[in-house]
Amino acid sequence: MATIELERPVEALPELDEAGQVLRRAAESLRRNGWLQGDEGRPGRPRCPLGALSGASRTKDELIAGAKMFTSALGLEWTHALGLNIAAWNDVPGRTAEEVIEAMERAAYWL
């Protein structure tokens, strides 16, 4: 299980906006159901970050907001091909579930 080391108490964390909430729910889904590479996965089973974002989103706008925020936090360029850069980042050989979950949690709070 990945955890993030916070430099300030939890009480001092900012309130999450819509995109941050989607990212937090997606990270929780990956922690609970597992993570995978090379495929989006299915609800209730291991998923890639984009699959987790999709499952954590109630609307297409939430999905796009969460994906844009995650892409930006990773230092990647946003493309209209939803998730293309996220998938490439996720599928790098040697990437771990802990890295992905921590990156999503940090992105949610802009840490």
JSON list of C-alpha atoms in Angstrom, two decimals:
[
{"chain": "A", "resi": 1, "resn": "MET", "atom": "CA", "xyz": [0.00, 0.00, 0.00]},
{"chain": "A", "resi": 2, "resn": "ALA", "atom": "CA", "xyz": [1.40, 3.37, -1.01]},
{"chain": "A", "resi": 3, "resn": "THR", "atom": "CA", "xyz": [1.22, 6.28, 1.38]},
{"chain": "A", "resi": 4, "resn": "ILE", "atom": "CA", "xyz": [2.30, 9.84, 0.92]},
{"chain": "A", "resi": 5, "resn": "GLU", "atom": "CA", "xyz": [4.58, 11.59, 3.36]},
{"chain": "A", "resi": 6, "resn": "LEU", "atom": "CA", "xyz": [2.89, 14.86, 4.21]},
{"chain": "A", "resi": 7, "resn": "GLU", "atom": "CA", "xyz": [4.95, 17.86, 5.20]},
{"chain": "A", "resi": 8, "resn": "ARG", "atom": "CA", "xyz": [2.02, 19.41, 7.02]},
{"chain": "A", "resi": 9, "resn": "PRO", "atom": "CA", "xyz": [-0.76, 18.00, 9.20]},
{"chain": "A", "resi": 10, "resn": "VAL", "atom": "CA", "xyz": [-3.80, 16.58, 7.43]},
{"chain": "A", "resi": 11, "resn": "GLU", "atom": "CA", "xyz": [-5.90, 19.40, 8.91]},
{"chain": "A", "resi": 12, "resn": "ALA", "atom": "CA", "xyz": [-3.78, 21.87, 6.93]},
{"chain": "A", "resi": 13, "resn": "LEU", "atom": "CA", "xyz": [-4.43, 20.21, 3.57]},
{"chain": "A", "resi": 14, "resn": "PRO", "atom": "CA", "xyz": [-6.58, 22.24, 1.21]},
{"chain": "A", "resi": 15, "resn": "GLU", "atom": "CA", "xyz": [-10.13, 21.19, 0.45]},
{"chain": "A", "resi": 16, "resn": "LEU", "atom": "CA", "xyz": [-10.19, 19.17, -2.75]},
{"chain": "A", "resi": 17, "resn": "ASP", "atom": "CA", "xyz": [-11.79, 20.61, -5.84]},
{"chain": "A", "resi": 18, "resn": "GLU", "atom": "CA", "xyz": [-13.78, 18.39, -8.23]},
{"chain": "A", "resi": 19, "resn": "ALA", "atom": "CA", "xyz": [-10.71, 17.13, -10.10]},
{"chain": "A", "resi": 20, "resn": "GLY", "atom": "CA", "xyz": [-8.89, 16.45, -6.84]},
{"chain": "A", "resi": 21, "resn": "GLN", "atom": "CA", "xyz": [-11.83, 14.46, -5.53]},
{"chain": "A", "resi": 22, "resn": "VAL", "atom": "CA", "xyz": [-11.83, 12.34, -8.70]},
{"chain": "A", "resi": 23, "resn": "LEU", "atom": "CA", "xyz": [-8.09, 11.70, -8.32]},
{"chain": "A", "resi": 24, "resn": "ARG", "atom": "CA", "xyz": [-8.48, 10.78, -4.65]},
{"chain": "A", "resi": 25, "resn": "ARG", "atom": "CA", "xyz": [-11.31, 8.34, -5.45]},
{"chain": "A", "resi": 26, "resn": "ALA", "atom": "CA", "xyz": [-9.27, 6.85, -8.30]},
{"chain": "A", "resi": 27, "resn": "ALA", "atom": "CA", "xyz": [-6.25, 6.33, -6.01]},
{"chain": "A", "resi": 28, "resn": "GLU", "atom": "CA", "xyz": [-8.48, 4.67, -3.41]},
{"chain": "A", "resi": 29, "resn": "SER", "atom": "CA", "xyz": [-9.88, 2.38, -6.13]},
{"chain": "A", "resi": 30, "resn": "LEU", "atom": "CA", "xyz": [-6.38, 1.33, -7.19]},
{"chain": "A", "resi": 31, "resn": "ARG", "atom": "CA", "xyz": [-5.42, 0.68, -3.58]},
{"chain": "A", "resi": 32, "resn": "ARG", "atom": "CA", "xyz": [-8.56, -1.39, -2.97]},
{"chain": "A", "resi": 33, "resn": "ASN", "atom": "CA", "xyz": [-8.86, -3.30, -6.29]},
{"chain": "A", "resi": 34, "resn": "GLY", "atom": "CA", "xyz": [-5.31, -3.33, -7.65]},
{"chain": "A", "resi": 35, "resn": "TRP", "atom": "CA", "xyz": [-3.39, -1.77, -10.50]},
{"chain": "A", "resi": 36, "resn": "LEU", "atom": "CA", "xyz": [-2.32, -3.02, -13.90]},
{"chain": "A", "resi": 37, "resn": "GLN", "atom": "CA", "xyz": [-0.45, -2.04, -17.02]},
{"chain": "A", "resi": 38, "resn": "GLY", "atom": "CA", "xyz": [-1.33, -2.46, -20.69]},
{"chain": "A", "resi": 39, "resn": "ASP", "atom": "CA", "xyz": [-5.11, -2.56, -20.25]},
{"chain": "A", "resi": 40, "resn": "GLU", "atom": "CA", "xyz": [-7.83, -0.35, -18.76]},
{"chain": "A", "resi": 41, "resn": "GLY", "atom": "CA", "xyz": [-9.24, -3.12, -16.59]},
{"chain": "A", "resi": 42, "resn": "ARG", "atom": "CA", "xyz": [-12.77, -3.56, -15.30]},
{"chain": "A", "resi": 43, "resn": "PRO", "atom": "CA", "xyz": [-14.74, -2.15, -12.35]},
{"chain": "A", "resi": 44, "resn": "GLY", "atom": "CA", "xyz": [-14.02, -4.02, -9.13]},
{"chain": "A", "resi": 45, "resn": "ARG", "atom": "CA", "xyz": [-10.82, -5.48, -10.57]},
{"chain": "A", "resi": 46, "resn": "PRO", "atom": "CA", "xyz": [-7.32, -4.12, -11.14]},
{"chain": "A", "resi": 47, "resn": "ARG", "atom": "CA", "xyz": [-7.27, -1.06, -13.39]},
{"chain": "A", "resi": 48, "resn": "CYS", "atom": "CA", "xyz": [-4.85, 1.34, -14.99]},
{"chain": "A", "resi": 49, "resn": "PRO", "atom": "CA", "xyz": [-4.91, 5.00, -13.88]},
{"chain": "A", "resi": 50, "resn": "LEU", "atom": "CA", "xyz": [-7.24, 6.00, -16.70]},
{"chain": "A", "resi": 51, "resn": "GLY", "atom": "CA", "xyz": [-9.63, 3.14, -15.89]},
{"chain": "A", "resi": 52, "resn": "ALA", "atom": "CA", "xyz": [-9.56, 4.18, -12.24]},
{"chain": "A", "resi": 53, "resn": "LEU", "atom": "CA", "xyz": [-10.23, 7.81, -13.20]},
{"chain": "A", "resi": 54, "resn": "SER", "atom": "CA", "xyz": [-13.11, 6.70, -15.39]},
{"chain": "A", "resi": 55, "resn": "GLY", "atom": "CA", "xyz": [-14.62, 4.66, -12.57]},
{"chain": "A", "resi": 56, "resn": "ALA", "atom": "CA", "xyz": [-14.17, 7.53, -10.10]},
{"chain": "A", "resi": 57, "resn": "SER", "atom": "CA", "xyz": [-15.90, 10.04, -12.36]},
{"chain": "A", "resi": 58, "resn": "ARG", "atom": "CA", "xyz": [-19.64, 10.64, -12.41]},
{"chain": "A", "resi": 59, "resn": "THR", "atom": "CA", "xyz": [-19.55, 12.61, -15.66]},
{"chain": "A", "resi": 60, "resn": "LYS", "atom": "CA", "xyz": [-17.32, 12.99, -18.71]},
{"chain": "A", "resi": 61, "resn": "ASP", "atom": "CA", "xyz": [-16.42, 16.49, -17.49]},
{"chain": "A", "resi": 62, "resn": "GLU", "atom": "CA", "xyz": [-15.17, 15.05, -14.18]},
{"chain": "A", "resi": 63, "resn": "LEU", "atom": "CA", "xyz": [-13.12, 12.46, -16.06]},
{"chain": "A", "resi": 64, "resn": "ILE", "atom": "CA", "xyz": [-11.51, 15.11, -18.25]},
{"chain": "A", "resi": 65, "resn": "ALA", "atom": "CA", "xyz": [-10.84, 17.40, -15.26]},
{"chain": "A", "resi": 66, "resn": "GLY", "atom": "CA", "xyz": [-9.20, 14.58, -13.30]},
{"chain": "A", "resi": 67, "resn": "ALA", "atom": "CA", "xyz": [-7.16, 13.39, -16.28]},
{"chain": "A", "resi": 68, "resn": "LYS", "atom": "CA", "xyz": [-5.99, 16.94, -17.07]},
{"chain": "A", "resi": 69, "resn": "MET", "atom": "CA", "xyz": [-4.97, 17.53, -13.45]},
{"chain": "A", "resi": 70, "resn": "PHE", "atom": "CA", "xyz": [-3.09, 14.21, -13.30]},
{"chain": "A", "resi": 71, "resn": "THR", "atom": "CA", "xyz": [-1.38, 14.87, -16.65]},
{"chain": "A", "resi": 72, "resn": "SER", "atom": "CA", "xyz": [-0.29, 18.31, -15.46]},
{"chain": "A", "resi": 73, "resn": "ALA", "atom": "CA", "xyz": [1.00, 16.99, -12.12]},
{"chain": "A", "resi": 74, "resn": "LEU", "atom": "CA", "xyz": [3.07, 14.38, -13.98]},
{"chain": "A", "resi": 75, "resn": "GLY", "atom": "CA", "xyz": [4.59, 17.11, -16.13]},
{"chain": "A", "resi": 76, "resn": "LEU", "atom": "CA", "xyz": [3.09, 15.63, -19.27]},
{"chain": "A", "resi": 77, "resn": "GLU", "atom": "CA", "xyz": [1.50, 17.46, -22.17]},
{"chain": "A", "resi": 78, "resn": "TRP", "atom": "CA", "xyz": [-2.29, 17.19, -22.35]},
{"chain": "A", "resi": 79, "resn": "THR", "atom": "CA", "xyz": [-3.65, 15.71, -25.56]},
{"chain": "A", "resi": 80, "resn": "HIS", "atom": "CA", "xyz": [-7.23, 15.46, -26.73]},
{"chain": "A", "resi": 81, "resn": "ALA", "atom": "CA", "xyz": [-6.64, 11.72, -27.15]},
{"chain": "A", "resi": 82, "resn": "LEU", "atom": "CA", "xyz": [-7.88, 11.19, -23.60]},
{"chain": "A", "resi": 83, "resn": "GLY", "atom": "CA", "xyz": [-5.33, 9.41, -21.51]},
{"chain": "A", "resi": 84, "resn": "LEU", "atom": "CA", "xyz": [-2.75, 8.72, -24.22]},
{"chain": "A", "resi": 85, "resn": "ASN", "atom": "CA", "xyz": [0.09, 10.26, -22.20]},
{"chain": "A", "resi": 86, "resn": "ILE", "atom": "CA", "xyz": [-1.23, 8.81, -18.93]},
{"chain": "A", "resi": 87, "resn": "ALA", "atom": "CA", "xyz": [-1.25, 5.32, -20.46]},
{"chain": "A", "resi": 88, "resn": "ALA", "atom": "CA", "xyz": [2.30, 5.74, -21.79]},
{"chain": "A", "resi": 89, "resn": "TRP", "atom": "CA", "xyz": [3.50, 6.93, -18.36]},
{"chain": "A", "resi": 90, "resn": "ASN", "atom": "CA", "xyz": [1.69, 4.06, -16.61]},
{"chain": "A", "resi": 91, "resn": "ASP", "atom": "CA", "xyz": [3.03, 1.40, -18.97]},
{"chain": "A", "resi": 92, "resn": "VAL", "atom": "CA", "xyz": [6.73, 2.23, -18.53]},
{"chain": "A", "resi": 93, "resn": "PRO", "atom": "CA", "xyz": [8.51, -1.02, -17.60]},
{"chain": "A", "resi": 94, "resn": "GLY", "atom": "CA", "xyz": [9.32, -1.07, -13.89]},
{"chain": "A", "resi": 95, "resn": "ARG", "atom": "CA", "xyz": [6.49, 1.29, -12.90]},
{"chain": "A", "resi": 96, "resn": "THR", "atom": "CA", "xyz": [4.88, 0.18, -9.63]},
{"chain": "A", "resi": 97, "resn": "ALA", "atom": "CA", "xyz": [1.43, 0.42, -8.10]},
{"chain": "A", "resi": 98, "resn": "GLU", "atom": "CA", "xyz": [2.92, 2.42, -5.24]},
{"chain": "A", "resi": 99, "resn": "GLU", "atom": "CA", "xyz": [4.31, 5.03, -7.66]},
{"chain": "A", "resi": 100, "resn": "VAL", "atom": "CA", "xyz": [0.99, 5.37, -9.46]},
{"chain": "A", "resi": 101, "resn": "ILE", "atom": "CA", "xyz": [-1.11, 5.65, -6.31]},
{"chain": "A", "resi": 102, "resn": "GLU", "atom": "CA", "xyz": [1.27, 8.14, -4.71]},
{"chain": "A", "resi": 103, "resn": "ALA", "atom": "CA", "xyz": [1.34, 10.24, -7.90]},
{"chain": "A", "resi": 104, "resn": "MET", "atom": "CA", "xyz": [-2.48, 10.35, -7.93]},
{"chain": "A", "resi": 105, "resn": "GLU", "atom": "CA", "xyz": [-2.67, 11.33, -4.26]},
{"chain": "A", "resi": 106, "resn": "ARG", "atom": "CA", "xyz": [-0.05, 14.04, -4.68]},
{"chain": "A", "resi": 107, "resn": "ALA", "atom": "CA", "xyz": [-1.82, 15.35, -7.79]},
{"chain": "A", "resi": 108, "resn": "ALA", "atom": "CA", "xyz": [-5.12, 15.53, -5.92]},
{"chain": "A", "resi": 109, "resn": "TYR", "atom": "CA", "xyz": [-3.58, 17.96, -3.42]},
{"chain": "A", "resi": 110, "resn": "TRP", "atom": "CA", "xyz": [-1.01, 19.51, -5.78]},
{"chain": "A", "resi": 111, "resn": "LEU", "atom": "CA", "xyz": [1.85, 18.28, -3.53]}
]
